[in-house]
Coordinates of N, CA and C in Angstrom, one line a residue:
Chain U
X294 N 0.8 -1.3 0.0 CA 0.1 0.0 -0.1 C 0.9 1.2 -0.1
X295 N 0.2 2.3 0.1 CA 0.9 3.7 -0.3 C 1.4 3.9 1.4
X296 N 2.6 4.6 1.2 CA 3.1 5.2 2.5 C 3.9 6.2 2.4
X297 N 4.1 7.1 3.4 CA 5.0 8.2 3.4 C 5.9 8.4 4.7
X298 N 7.0 8.4 4.5 CA 8.1 8.3 5.6 C 8.9 9.8 5.7
X299 N 8.6 10.5 6.9 CA 9.7 11.5 7.0 C 10.4 11.6 8.2
X300 N 11.2 12.5 8.2 CA 12.3 12.5 9.2 C 11.5 12.9 10.7
X301 N 11.8 12.5 11.8 CA 11.5 12.5 12.9 C 12.0 13.7 13.5
X302 N 11.0 14.4 14.3 CA 11.6 15.6 14.8 C 11.7 15.3 16.4
X303 N 11.8 16.7 17.4 CA 11.6 17.9 16.5 C 13.0 18.5 16.1
X304 N 12.7 19.4 15.1 CA 14.0 19.9 14.4 C 14.0 21.2 15.0
X305 N 15.2 21.5 15.8 CA 15.4 23.0 16.2 C 16.4 23.5 15.4
X306 N 15.8 24.9 15.2 CA 16.8 25.8 14.3 C 16.9 27.3 15.1
X307 N 18.0 27.7 14.6 CA 17.9 29.3 15.0 C 17.4 30.0 13.8
X308 N 16.8 31.3 14.1 CA 16.4 32.3 13.0 C 17.3 32.3 11.9
X309 N 16.9 32.4 10.7 CA 17.5 32.6 9.5 C 18.4 31.3 9.3
X310 N 18.4 30.2 9.7 CA 19.1 29.0 9.3 C 18.4 28.3 8.1
X311 N 19.1 27.4 7.5 CA 18.3 26.6 6.4 C 17.7 25.4 6.8
X312 N 16.7 25.2 6.3 CA 15.7 24.1 6.7 C 15.6 22.9 5.5
X313 N 15.7 21.6 6.1 CA 15.4 20.6 5.1 C 14.7 19.6 5.9
X314 N 13.4 19.2 5.4 CA 12.7 18.0 6.0 C 12.6 17.0 5.1
X315 N 13.1 16.0 5.5 CA 13.2 14.8 4.4 C 11.8 14.2 4.4
X316 N 11.4 13.9 2.9 CA 10.2 13.0 3.0 C 10.3 12.1 1.8
X317 N 10.2 10.7 2.0 CA 10.1 9.6 1.0 C 8.8 9.0 0.8
X318 N 8.4 8.3 -0.2 CA 7.1 7.7 -0.5 C 7.1 6.6 -1.3
X319 N 6.3 5.6 -1.1 CA 5.9 4.4 -1.6 C 4.4 4.5 -2.3
X320 N 4.3 4.4 -3.5 CA 3.1 4.6 -3.9 C 3.0 3.8 -5.3
X321 N 1.5 3.6 -5.7 CA 1.5 2.8 -6.9 C 1.0 3.9 -8.0
X322 N 1.8 3.9 -9.2 CA 1.4 4.8 -10.2 C 2.2 6.1 -9.9
X323 N 1.6 7.2 -10.2 CA 2.3 8.4 -10.2 C 1.6 9.4 -9.3
X324 N 1.9 9.4 -8.0 CA 0.8 10.4 -7.2 C 1.2 11.5 -7.1
X325 N 0.2 12.4 -6.6 CA 0.5 13.8 -6.4 C 1.0 14.0 -4.9
X326 N 2.0 15.0 -4.8 CA 2.5 15.1 -3.6 C 2.2 16.4 -3.0
X327 N 2.2 16.4 -1.6 CA 1.8 17.5 -0.9 C 2.6 17.9 0.6
X328 N 2.8 18.9 0.9 CA 3.2 19.4 2.4 C 2.1 20.1 2.8
X329 N 1.7 19.7 4.1 CA 0.7 20.4 5.0 C 1.5 21.1 6.0
X330 N 0.8 22.0 6.6 CA 1.5 22.8 7.8 C 0.3 22.8 8.8
X331 N 0.7 22.5 10.2 CA -0.4 22.8 11.1 C 0.6 23.7 12.3
X332 N 0.2 24.8 12.2 CA 0.6 25.9 13.3 C -0.1 25.6 14.5
X333 N 0.6 26.1 15.6 CA 0.0 25.8 17.0 C -1.4 26.4 17.1
X334 N -2.4 25.7 17.6 CA -3.7 25.9 17.6 C -4.6 25.9 16.6
X335 N -4.0 25.7 15.3 CA -4.8 25.9 14.2 C -4.9 24.7 13.3
X336 N -5.7 24.5 12.3 CA -5.9 23.4 11.4 C -4.9 23.1 10.4
X337 N -4.9 22.2 9.9 CA -4.0 21.9 8.6 C -4.2 22.6 7.7
X338 N -3.2 23.2 7.0 CA -3.2 24.0 5.8 C -2.4 23.4 4.9
X339 N -2.7 23.6 3.5 CA -2.0 23.2 2.4 C -0.8 24.0 2.2
X340 N 0.5 23.7 2.2 CA 1.4 24.6 2.2 C 2.1 24.6 0.6
X341 N 2.2 23.3 0.1 CA 2.6 23.5 -1.5 C 2.3 22.2 -1.8
X342 N 2.2 21.9 -3.3 CA 2.0 20.7 -3.8 C 2.7 20.5 -5.2
X343 N 2.8 19.1 -5.6 CA 3.2 18.9 -7.1 C 2.7 17.7 -7.7
X344 N 2.3 17.8 -8.8 CA 1.5 16.8 -9.2 C 2.2 15.9 -10.2
X345 N 3.4 16.2 -10.6 CA 4.1 15.3 -11.7 C 5.5 15.4 -11.5
X346 N 6.4 14.5 -11.7 CA 7.8 14.2 -11.7 C 8.5 15.5 -12.2
X347 N 9.3 16.2 -11.4 CA 10.1 17.4 -11.8 C 9.5 18.6 -11.2
X348 N 8.3 18.6 -11.1 CA 7.4 19.7 -10.7 C 8.1 20.2 -9.3
X349 N 8.1 21.6 -9.4 CA 8.4 22.3 -7.9 C 7.3 23.0 -7.4
X350 N 7.1 22.5 -6.2 CA 6.0 23.3 -5.6 C 6.7 24.3 -4.7
X351 N 5.9 25.8 -4.5 CA 6.6 26.7 -3.6 C 5.5 27.6 -3.1
X352 N 5.9 28.1 -2.0 CA 5.0 28.8 -1.3 C 5.6 29.5 0.0
X353 N 5.5 30.8 0.4 CA 6.1 31.5 1.5 C 7.5 31.1 1.8
X354 N 8.1 31.0 0.6 CA 9.6 30.6 0.7 C 9.9 29.3 0.9
X355 N 9.1 28.3 0.9 CA 9.1 27.0 1.0 C 9.3 26.4 -0.3
X356 N 10.0 25.4 -0.7 CA 10.0 24.6 -2.0 C 10.1 23.1 -1.6
X357 N 9.7 22.4 -2.5 CA 10.0 20.9 -2.6 C 9.6 20.5 -4.0
X358 N 10.7 19.6 -4.6 CA 10.8 19.1 -5.7 C 10.3 17.7 -5.9
X359 N 9.4 17.2 -6.8 CA 9.0 16.0 -7.0 C 10.0 15.2 -7.6
X360 N 10.7 14.3 -7.0 CA 11.8 13.4 -7.5 C 11.4 12.0 -7.7
X361 N 11.0 11.5 -9.1 CA 10.4 10.4 -9.0 C 11.7 9.3 -8.8
X362 N 12.8 9.7 -9.4 CA 14.0 8.6 -9.3 C 14.4 8.2 -7.8
X363 N 14.1 9.1 -6.9 CA 14.4 8.9 -5.7 C 13.1 8.9 -4.7
X364 N 12.0 8.8 -5.3 CA 10.8 9.0 -4.6 C 10.8 9.8 -3.5
X365 N 11.1 11.0 -3.5 CA 11.2 11.9 -2.7 C 10.5 13.3 -2.7
X366 N 10.2 13.9 -1.9 CA 9.8 15.2 -2.1 C 10.1 16.0 -0.8
X367 N 11.3 16.5 -0.8 CA 12.1 17.0 0.6 C 11.7 18.5 0.6
X368 N 11.2 19.0 1.7 CA 11.0 20.4 1.9 C 12.0 21.4 2.4
X369 N 12.2 22.5 1.7 CA 13.1 23.3 2.0 C 12.8 24.6 2.2
X370 N 13.9 25.4 2.9 CA 13.5 27.0 3.1 C 14.8 27.4 3.5
X371 N 15.3 28.3 2.8 CA 16.4 29.0 2.7 C 16.8 29.9 4.3
X372 N 15.7 30.3 4.6 CA 16.0 31.2 6.1 C 14.5 31.2 6.7
X373 N 14.9 30.2 7.7 CA 13.4 30.2 8.6 C 13.3 31.5 9.7
X374 N 12.0 31.4 10.0 CA 11.7 32.5 10.8 C 11.0 31.8 12.1
X375 N 10.9 32.5 13.1 CA 10.3 32.3 14.3 C 8.9 31.7 14.1
X376 N 8.2 32.4 13.2 CA 6.7 32.3 12.8 C 6.6 31.1 11.8
X377 N 7.5 30.4 11.6 CA 7.7 29.1 10.8 C 7.5 28.0 11.8
X378 N 7.5 28.1 12.9 CA 7.3 26.9 13.9 C 6.2 26.5 13.8
X379 N 6.1 25.1 13.4 CA 4.6 24.4 13.3 C 5.3 23.0 13.1
X380 N 4.1 22.1 13.0 CA 4.2 20.7 12.5 C 4.0 20.5 11.1
X381 N 5.0 20.0 10.4 CA 5.0 19.9 9.0 C 4.5 18.3 8.4
X382 N 3.8 18.1 7.7 CA 3.3 16.9 7.3 C 3.3 16.7 5.9
X383 N 4.0 15.6 5.4 CA 4.2 15.3 4.0 C 3.1 14.1 3.6
X384 N 2.4 14.3 2.5 CA 1.3 13.5 2.0 C 1.3 13.2 0.6
X385 N 0.7 12.1 0.3 CA 0.5 11.9 -1.2 C -1.1 11.3 -1.6
X386 N -1.5 11.5 -2.8 CA -2.6 11.1 -3.2 C -2.4 10.4 -4.5
X387 N -3.1 9.1 -4.5 CA -2.4 8.4 -5.5 C -3.9 7.8 -6.5
X388 N -4.9 8.5 -6.4 CA -5.9 8.0 -7.0 C -7.1 7.6 -6.3
X389 N -6.9 7.3 -4.8 CA -7.6 7.0 -4.1 C -8.5 8.1 -3.7
X390 N -8.1 9.4 -3.6 CA -8.6 10.5 -3.3 C -8.5 10.9 -2.1
X391 N -8.3 9.8 -1.1 CA -8.0 10.2 0.5 C -6.5 10.3 0.4
X392 N -5.9 11.4 1.4 CA -4.7 11.6 1.4 C -4.0 10.4 2.4
X393 N -2.8 10.1 2.1 CA -1.7 9.2 2.8 C -0.7 10.3 3.6
X394 N -0.8 10.3 4.8 CA 0.2 11.2 5.5 C 1.5 10.6 6.1
X395 N 2.5 11.5 6.4 CA 3.7 10.9 6.9 C 3.3 11.2 8.5
X396 N 4.0 10.9 9.5 CA 4.0 11.0 10.7 C 4.1 12.5 11.4
X397 N 4.6 13.6 10.5 CA 4.6 14.9 10.7 C 6.0 15.0 11.4
X398 N 6.6 16.3 11.4 CA 7.8 16.6 11.7 C 7.7 17.9 12.7
X399 N 7.9 18.2 13.6 CA 7.7 19.3 14.3 C 9.2 20.2 14.4
X400 N 8.9 21.5 13.7 CA 9.9 22.5 13.7 C 9.8 23.6 14.6
X401 N 11.1 23.8 15.2 CA 11.0 24.8 16.4 C 12.1 25.8 15.9
X402 N 11.9 27.1 15.8 CA 12.9 28.0 15.3 C 12.8 28.9 16.5
X403 N 14.3 29.3 16.9 CA 14.5 30.1 18.1 C 15.0 31.1 17.5
X404 N 14.8 32.2 18.3 CA 15.1 33.6 17.9 C 16.7 33.9 18.2
Chain I
X272 N -14.6 33.4 2.7 CA -15.8 32.8 3.0 C -15.6 31.8 4.1
X273 N -16.7 31.1 4.7 CA -16.5 30.3 5.6 C -15.5 29.1 5.2
X274 N -15.0 28.7 6.4 CA -14.3 27.3 6.0 C -14.9 26.0 6.7
X275 N -14.1 24.9 6.7 CA -14.7 23.9 7.3 C -14.9 24.1 8.6
X276 N -16.2 23.9 9.3 CA -16.3 23.8 10.6 C -16.8 22.5 11.3
X277 N -16.5 22.2 12.6 CA -16.5 21.1 13.4 C -17.1 21.2 14.7
X278 N -18.2 20.6 15.1 CA -18.5 20.5 16.4 C -18.7 19.2 17.0
X279 N -18.5 19.1 18.4 CA -18.0 20.0 19.1 C -16.5 20.4 18.9
X280 N -15.7 21.3 19.6 CA -14.6 21.3 19.2 C -13.7 20.4 20.5
X281 N -14.3 20.1 21.7 CA -13.9 19.2 22.6 C -15.0 18.2 23.0
X282 N -14.6 16.9 23.2 CA -15.9 15.9 23.8 C -15.0 15.2 24.7
X283 N -15.5 14.9 25.8 CA -15.1 14.0 26.9 C -16.1 13.0 27.2
X284 N -15.9 11.7 27.2 CA -16.9 10.9 27.2 C -16.5 9.7 28.1
X285 N -17.4 9.0 28.5 CA -16.9 7.6 29.5 C -17.0 6.5 28.3
X286 N -15.9 5.6 28.9 CA -15.8 4.4 28.0 C -17.5 3.6 28.0
X287 N -17.5 3.3 26.8 CA -18.9 2.6 26.6 C -20.0 3.4 25.9
X288 N -19.8 4.9 26.0 CA -20.9 5.6 25.4 C -20.7 5.9 23.9
X289 N -21.7 6.1 23.4 CA -21.8 6.7 22.0 C -21.5 8.2 21.9
X290 N -20.8 8.4 20.6 CA -20.7 10.0 20.6 C -21.0 10.3 19.2
X291 N -21.1 11.4 18.8 CA -21.6 12.0 17.3 C -20.6 13.3 17.3
X292 N -20.1 13.2 16.2 CA -19.2 14.3 15.8 C -19.6 15.0 14.4
X293 N -19.8 16.3 14.4 CA -20.4 16.9 13.1 C -19.4 17.8 12.3
X294 N -19.5 17.7 11.0 CA -18.7 18.6 10.0 C -19.6 19.2 9.1
X295 N -19.2 20.4 9.1 CA -20.0 21.4 7.8 C -18.9 21.8 6.9
X296 N -19.0 21.1 5.8 CA -18.0 21.4 4.8 C -18.3 22.9 4.2
X297 N -17.2 23.2 3.3 CA -17.4 24.5 2.6 C -18.3 24.3 1.7
X298 N -19.3 25.3 1.7 CA -20.5 25.4 0.6 C -19.9 24.9 -0.8
X299 N -20.8 24.0 -1.5 CA -20.4 23.6 -2.8 C -19.2 22.5 -2.9
X300 N -18.7 22.5 -1.9 CA -17.7 21.1 -1.9 C -18.2 19.9 -2.1
X301 N -18.0 19.0 -3.0 CA -18.7 17.7 -3.3 C -18.0 16.6 -2.7
X302 N -16.6 16.8 -2.2 CA -16.1 15.7 -1.3 C -15.8 16.2 -0.2
X303 N -16.1 15.0 0.8 CA -16.0 15.2 2.3 C -15.2 14.0 2.9
X304 N -14.1 14.3 3.7 CA -13.3 13.3 4.3 C -13.3 13.4 5.7
X305 N -13.0 12.2 6.5 CA -12.8 12.3 7.9 C -11.4 11.6 8.1
X306 N -10.5 12.2 8.7 CA -9.4 11.4 9.4 C -9.4 11.6 10.9
X307 N -8.2 10.9 11.4 CA -8.1 10.8 12.7 C -6.7 11.1 13.1
X308 N -6.3 12.0 14.0 CA -4.9 12.2 14.4 C -4.8 11.9 15.9
X309 N -3.8 10.9 15.9 CA -3.7 10.3 17.4 C -2.1 10.2 17.5
X310 N -1.8 10.2 18.6 CA -0.3 10.1 19.2 C 0.3 8.9 18.5
X311 N -0.3 7.8 18.8 CA 0.4 6.7 18.2 C 0.4 6.2 16.8
X312 N -0.7 6.8 16.3 CA -0.8 6.4 14.6 C -0.8 7.5 13.7
X313 N -0.4 8.8 14.3 CA -0.3 9.9 13.3 C -1.8 10.2 12.6
X314 N -1.6 10.6 11.4 CA -2.9 11.2 10.8 C -3.5 9.9 9.9
X315 N -4.6 9.5 9.9 CA -5.0 8.3 9.4 C -6.4 8.6 8.8
X316 N -6.5 8.1 7.4 CA -7.9 8.2 6.7 C -8.7 7.2 7.3
X317 N -10.1 7.8 7.4 CA -11.4 7.2 7.9 C -12.3 6.7 6.6
X318 N -12.9 7.8 6.3 CA -13.9 7.7 5.4 C -14.0 8.8 4.4
X319 N -14.5 8.7 3.4 CA -14.7 9.6 2.0 C -15.9 9.5 1.4
X320 N -16.4 10.6 1.1 CA -17.8 10.8 0.5 C -17.7 11.7 -0.7
X321 N -18.1 11.2 -1.8 CA -17.9 12.0 -3.0 C -19.4 12.0 -3.7
X322 N -20.1 13.3 -3.7 CA -21.4 13.4 -4.4 C -22.2 12.5 -3.9
X323 N -23.0 11.9 -4.5 CA -24.1 10.8 -4.5 C -23.3 9.3 -4.3
X324 N -22.2 9.1 -4.7 CA -21.7 8.0 -4.8 C -21.5 7.3 -3.1
X325 N -21.2 5.8 -3.4 CA -21.3 5.3 -2.1 C -20.1 5.7 -1.4
X326 N -19.9 5.7 -0.1 CA -18.7 6.1 0.4 C -17.5 5.2 0.5
X327 N -16.4 5.7 0.4 CA -15.3 4.8 0.7 C -15.1 4.6 2.1
X328 N -15.4 3.5 2.7 CA -15.1 3.1 4.2 C -14.0 2.5 4.6
X329 N -13.0 2.2 3.7 CA -12.0 1.5 3.8 C -11.2 1.9 5.1
X330 N -11.1 2.8 5.5 CA -10.3 3.3 6.6 C -10.8 3.0 8.0
X331 N -12.1 2.9 8.0 CA -12.8 2.8 9.3 C -12.1 1.9 10.1
X332 N -11.9 1.8 11.3 CA -11.1 0.8 12.2 C -11.9 -0.3 12.6
X333 N -13.1 -0.1 12.9 CA -14.0 -1.2 13.3 C -15.4 -1.0 13.1
X334 N -16.2 -1.8 13.2 CA -17.8 -1.5 12.9 C -18.5 -0.7 13.9
X335 N -17.5 -0.3 15.0 CA -18.2 0.6 15.9 C -18.3 2.3 15.3
X336 N -17.6 2.4 14.2 CA -17.3 3.6 13.5 C -18.5 3.7 12.3
X337 N -19.0 4.7 12.3 CA -20.0 4.8 11.1 C -19.9 6.4 10.7
X338 N -20.4 6.8 9.4 CA -20.5 8.0 9.2 C -21.7 8.2 7.9
X339 N -22.3 9.3 8.1 CA -23.3 9.7 7.1 C -23.1 11.1 6.7
X340 N -23.5 11.3 5.4 CA -23.5 12.7 4.8 C -25.0 13.1 4.4
X341 N -25.8 13.8 5.1 CA -27.0 14.0 4.5 C -27.2 15.1 3.5
X342 N -27.9 15.1 2.4 CA -28.0 16.4 1.5 C -26.8 16.6 0.8
X343 N -26.0 15.8 1.0 CA -24.5 16.1 0.2 C -23.8 17.2 0.9
X344 N -24.2 17.7 2.2 CA -23.6 18.6 2.8 C -22.9 18.1 4.2
X345 N -23.9 18.3 5.2 CA -23.2 18.0 6.8 C -23.0 16.7 6.7
X346 N -22.0 16.4 7.5 CA -21.6 14.9 7.9 C -21.5 14.7 9.2
X347 N -21.9 13.4 9.9 CA -21.7 13.2 11.0 C -21.1 11.9 11.2
X348 N -20.2 11.7 12.1 CA -19.4 10.6 12.3 C -19.7 9.8 13.8
X349 N -20.1 8.6 13.8 CA -20.7 8.2 15.0 C -19.7 7.2 15.4
X350 N -19.4 7.0 16.7 CA -18.6 5.9 17.4 C -19.4 5.6 18.5
X351 N -19.7 4.1 18.3 CA -20.5 3.5 19.3 C -19.5 2.8 20.4
X352 N -20.1 2.7 21.7 CA -19.2 1.8 22.7 C -18.0 2.3 22.6
X353 N -17.7 3.6 22.8 CA -16.4 4.1 22.8 C -15.5 3.4 23.5
X354 N -14.0 3.3 23.1 CA -13.0 2.8 23.8 C -11.9 3.8 24.0
X355 N -11.0 3.5 25.1 CA -9.8 4.4 25.3 C -9.0 4.9 24.1
X356 N -9.1 3.8 23.3 CA -8.1 3.9 22.1 C -8.6 4.8 21.1
X357 N -9.9 5.0 21.2 CA -10.6 5.8 20.3 C -10.3 7.5 20.7
X358 N -9.5 7.8 21.8 CA -9.2 9.2 21.9 C -8.1 9.5 20.7
X359 N -8.6 10.7 20.5 CA -7.6 11.4 19.3 C -8.3 12.5 18.7
X360 N -7.7 13.5 18.0 CA -8.5 14.4 17.3 C -9.2 13.9 15.8
X361 N -10.2 14.1 15.7 CA -10.9 13.8 14.5 C -11.1 15.0 13.6
X362 N -10.5 15.0 12.4 CA -10.4 15.9 11.4 C -11.3 15.7 10.1
X363 N -12.0 16.7 9.8 CA -12.9 16.9 8.7 C -12.2 17.7 7.6
X364 N -12.4 17.2 6.1 CA -11.9 18.1 5.3 C -12.8 18.0 4.4
X365 N -12.7 18.9 3.4 CA -13.6 18.9 2.2 C -12.9 19.4 1.0
X366 N -13.2 19.1 -0.4 CA -12.8 19.8 -1.6 C -13.7 19.7 -2.6
X367 N -13.2 20.8 -3.3 CA -13.8 20.9 -4.7 C -13.1 20.1 -5.9
X368 N -12.0 20.3 -6.0 CA -11.2 19.5 -6.9 C -10.5 18.3 -6.0
X369 N -10.1 17.2 -6.5 CA -9.8 16.2 -6.0 C -8.3 16.4 -5.1
X370 N -7.6 17.5 -5.6 CA -6.2 17.4 -4.8 C -6.1 18.6 -3.9
X371 N -6.9 19.5 -3.6 CA -6.6 20.3 -2.4 C -8.0 20.2 -1.6
X372 N -7.4 19.7 -0.4 CA -8.4 19.7 0.7 C -8.3 20.6 1.8
X373 N -9.3 21.1 2.1 CA -9.4 22.1 3.2 C -9.9 21.5 4.5
X374 N -9.1 21.5 5.7 CA -9.2 21.1 6.8 C -10.0 21.9 7.8
X375 N -10.7 21.3 8.7 CA -11.4 21.7 9.9 C -10.4 21.8 11.1
X376 N -10.9 22.6 12.3 CA -10.1 22.7 13.4 C -10.0 21.4 14.2
X377 N -10.8 20.5 13.8 CA -10.9 19.0 14.4 C -11.9 19.2 15.8
X378 N -12.2 17.8 16.2 CA -12.6 17.7 17.5 C -11.8 16.8 18.2
X379 N -11.5 17.2 19.5 CA -10.6 16.4 20.4 C -11.5 15.5 21.2
X380 N -11.3 14.6 21.1 CA -12.1 13.2 21.9 C -11.3 12.6 22.8
X381 N -12.0 12.6 24.0 CA -11.4 12.1 25.0 C -12.2 11.0 25.8
X382 N -11.7 9.7 25.8 CA -12.6 8.6 26.5 C -11.8 8.2 27.5
X383 N -12.5 8.5 28.7 CA -12.0 8.0 30.1 C -12.3 6.9 30.4

């Protein structure tokens, strides 16, 4: 079945540091890939997405590239801010319509 | 416009009782999903409704769980004879297109 594996947290960084959160997946066919973010006290929000190989999703300074050859969709940001502190979820959708999520990675950014 | 709303926001119940959780999707969204977010299991899919089609119930963990969607809008997730392992945050999402789902704030269920 489909599955998503992402790095365990928490990830603790200083403000303006470079962020990478690794995500790899197993799926049949060619899934769409997503990053969702959950800020403290808020619901899940779509951060970015990519629907085919080599697509790059981007939003709010975050980027992720759909790498079919390595079945990966790593999340990156060049300079994190305290306001980026949240839990980040990698997810895929492979025709079943429902999303398959990774376990989530908590990011803590210190001033 | 209004987002997905869920009620109650918190529910505390005793083991063995039945509970109903409600979801109001974004107006016009044809698809509605229920997920569960728990410490041990992460975020897991429960059930999916699309228009008038039969729901995809493949994620429901046991026959104590059921859901319905009336008039293609509001949905109710019912858990019968609750157990402590049912304690989790229950999330509802809706979508117009199949790829972007909009999530509600969730209902935190605690089974004592």
